[in-house]
CSV table of C-alpha atoms in Angstrom, one decimal:
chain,number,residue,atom,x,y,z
A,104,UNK,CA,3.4,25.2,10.9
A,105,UNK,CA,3.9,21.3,10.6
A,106,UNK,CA,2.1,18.6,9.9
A,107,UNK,CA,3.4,15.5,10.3
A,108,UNK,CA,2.3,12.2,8.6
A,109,UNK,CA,2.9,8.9,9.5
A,110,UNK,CA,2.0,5.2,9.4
A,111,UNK,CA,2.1,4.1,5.7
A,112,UNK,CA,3.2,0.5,4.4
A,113,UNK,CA,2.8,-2.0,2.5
A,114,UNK,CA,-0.5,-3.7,2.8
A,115,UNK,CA,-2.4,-6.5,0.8
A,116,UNK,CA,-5.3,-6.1,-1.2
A,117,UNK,CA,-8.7,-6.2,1.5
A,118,UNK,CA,-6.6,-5.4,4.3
A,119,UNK,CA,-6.6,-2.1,6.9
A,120,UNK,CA,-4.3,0.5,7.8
A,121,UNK,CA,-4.5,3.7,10.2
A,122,UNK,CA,-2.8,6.9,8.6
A,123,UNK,CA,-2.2,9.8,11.7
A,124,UNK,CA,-0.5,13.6,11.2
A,125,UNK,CA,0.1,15.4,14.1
A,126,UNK,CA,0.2,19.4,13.4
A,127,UNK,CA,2.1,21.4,15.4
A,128,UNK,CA,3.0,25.6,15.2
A,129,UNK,CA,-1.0,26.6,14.5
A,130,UNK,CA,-4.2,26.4,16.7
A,131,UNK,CA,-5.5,23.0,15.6
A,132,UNK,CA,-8.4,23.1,17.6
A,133,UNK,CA,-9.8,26.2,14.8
A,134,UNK,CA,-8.8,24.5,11.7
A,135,UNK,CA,-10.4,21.9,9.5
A,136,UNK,CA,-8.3,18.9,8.7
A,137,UNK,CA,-8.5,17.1,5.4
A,138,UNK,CA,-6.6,14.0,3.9
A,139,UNK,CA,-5.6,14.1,-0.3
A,140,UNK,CA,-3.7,11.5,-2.3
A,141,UNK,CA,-1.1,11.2,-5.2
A,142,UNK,CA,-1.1,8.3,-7.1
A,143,UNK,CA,1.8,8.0,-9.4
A,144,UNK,CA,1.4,9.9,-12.8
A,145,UNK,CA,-2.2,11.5,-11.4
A,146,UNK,CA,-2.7,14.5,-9.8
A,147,UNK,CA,-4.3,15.1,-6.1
A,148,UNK,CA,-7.4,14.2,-5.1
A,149,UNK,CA,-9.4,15.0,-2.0
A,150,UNK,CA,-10.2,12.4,0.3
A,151,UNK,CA,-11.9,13.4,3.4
A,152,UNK,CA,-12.1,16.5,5.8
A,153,UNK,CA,-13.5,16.4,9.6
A,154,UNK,CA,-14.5,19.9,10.8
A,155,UNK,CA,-12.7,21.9,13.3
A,156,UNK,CA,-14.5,20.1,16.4
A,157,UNK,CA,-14.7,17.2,15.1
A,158,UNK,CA,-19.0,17.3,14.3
A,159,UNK,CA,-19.3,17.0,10.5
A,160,UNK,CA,-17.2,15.1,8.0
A,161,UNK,CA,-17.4,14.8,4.2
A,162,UNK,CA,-15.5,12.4,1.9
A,163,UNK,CA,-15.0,11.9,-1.3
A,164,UNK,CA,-17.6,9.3,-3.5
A,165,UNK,CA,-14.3,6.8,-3.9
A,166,UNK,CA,-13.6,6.3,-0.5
A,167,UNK,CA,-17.1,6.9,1.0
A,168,UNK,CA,-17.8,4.1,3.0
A,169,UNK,CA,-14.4,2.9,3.5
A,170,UNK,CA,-12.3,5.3,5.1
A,171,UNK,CA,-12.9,7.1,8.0
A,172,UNK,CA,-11.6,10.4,9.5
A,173,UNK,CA,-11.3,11.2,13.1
A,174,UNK,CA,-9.0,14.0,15.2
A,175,UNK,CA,-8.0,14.0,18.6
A,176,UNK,CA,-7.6,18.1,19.3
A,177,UNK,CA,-6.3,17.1,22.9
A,178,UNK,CA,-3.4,15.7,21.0
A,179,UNK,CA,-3.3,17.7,17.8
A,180,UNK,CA,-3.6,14.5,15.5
A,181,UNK,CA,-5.8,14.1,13.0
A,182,UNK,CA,-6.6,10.1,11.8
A,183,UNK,CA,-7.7,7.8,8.6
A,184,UNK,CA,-8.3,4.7,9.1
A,185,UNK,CA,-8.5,2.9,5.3
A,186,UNK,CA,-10.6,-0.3,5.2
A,187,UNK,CA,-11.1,-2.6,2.0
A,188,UNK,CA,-7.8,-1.5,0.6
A,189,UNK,CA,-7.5,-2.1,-3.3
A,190,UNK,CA,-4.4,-1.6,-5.8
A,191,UNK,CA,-5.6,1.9,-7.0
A,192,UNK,CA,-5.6,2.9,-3.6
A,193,UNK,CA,-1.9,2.7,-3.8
A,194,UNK,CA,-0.5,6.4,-3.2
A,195,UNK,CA,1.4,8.9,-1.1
A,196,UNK,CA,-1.4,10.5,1.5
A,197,UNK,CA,-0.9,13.8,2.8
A,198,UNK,CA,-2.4,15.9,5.3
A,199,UNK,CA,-3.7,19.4,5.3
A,200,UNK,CA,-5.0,22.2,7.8
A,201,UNK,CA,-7.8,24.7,6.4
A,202,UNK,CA,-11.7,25.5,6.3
A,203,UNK,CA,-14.4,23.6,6.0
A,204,UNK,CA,-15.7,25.2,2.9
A,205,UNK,CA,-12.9,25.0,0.6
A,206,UNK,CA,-11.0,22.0,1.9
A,207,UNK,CA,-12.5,19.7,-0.8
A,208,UNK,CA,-11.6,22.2,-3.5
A,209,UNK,CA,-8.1,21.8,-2.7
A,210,UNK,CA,-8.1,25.3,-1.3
A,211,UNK,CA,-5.8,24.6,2.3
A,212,UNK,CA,-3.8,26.5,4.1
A,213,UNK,CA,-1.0,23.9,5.2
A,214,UNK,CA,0.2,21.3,3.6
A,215,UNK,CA,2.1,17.7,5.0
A,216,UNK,CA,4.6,15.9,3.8
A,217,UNK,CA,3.0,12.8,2.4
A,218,UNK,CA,3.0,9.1,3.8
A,219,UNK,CA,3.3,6.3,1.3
A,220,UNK,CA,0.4,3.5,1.0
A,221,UNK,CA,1.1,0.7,-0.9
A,222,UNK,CA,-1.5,-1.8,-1.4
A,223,UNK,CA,-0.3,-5.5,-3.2
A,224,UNK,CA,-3.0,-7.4,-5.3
C-alpha cells in the first residue's frame, strides 16, 4: 500500500492551499481517509476524515471551518483544501487509510509520507 502526498509550500499568512494523496495497492473505495499533522517539536494531531463514500466527514475543533476534505474514489485521491492559513498551521501533513470509527483516535491502517506546509506571518 501507498499513499502518496503532495502539493505543500510555502504560503503567507490568510492565504489557501489544496493538499491531495493518491493511494494506490488497497481498495480505496472501502477505506476511510483521514488527514494528521506534525508540527515541529509536537506530536500528531488529527485533522479531518471523509468516510469511505464520501457521505460523512468530521474534523477536528482547530481546523473546523476552515479546511475541507473531499475524495475522488474514481481516481483514488483523497483532498484538503486549507483556507485562512495561520503560522501554527505550519507542519508536515500526512495522509492515512482506515475506519471511520477510529480514524480520529489515531488508530489507521496506512500511513503517507508527509507533505510540508509552511505558512509565513
Amino acid at each position: 500500500v501507498q499513499l502518496q502526498a503532495s502539493g505543500g509550500g510555502l504560503v503567507e499568512a490568510g492565504g489557501s492551499l489544496t493538499i491531495s494523496c493518491t493511494a494506490s495497492g488497497l481498495t480505496f473505495s472501502e477505506n476511510s481517509m483521514g488527514w494528521f499533522r506534525q508540527a515541529p517539536g509536537k506530536e500528531r494531531e488529527f485533522i479531518a476524515t471523509i468516510s469511505s463514500g464520501g457521505t460523512m466527514r468530521h474534523y477536528a475543533d482547530s481546523v473546523k471551518g476552515r479546511f475541507t476534505i473531499s475524495r475522488d474514489n474514481a481516481h483514488n485521491t483523497v483532498s484538503l483544501e486549507l483556507n485562512g492559513l495561520k503560522p501554527e498551521d505550519t507542519a508536515v501533513y500526512y495522509c492515512a487509510a482506515g475506519a471511520w470509527r477510529t480514524m480520529d483516535l489515531g488508530k489507521v491502517d496506512y500511513w503517507g509520507q508527509g507533505t510540508l506546509v509552511t505558512v509565513s506571518s
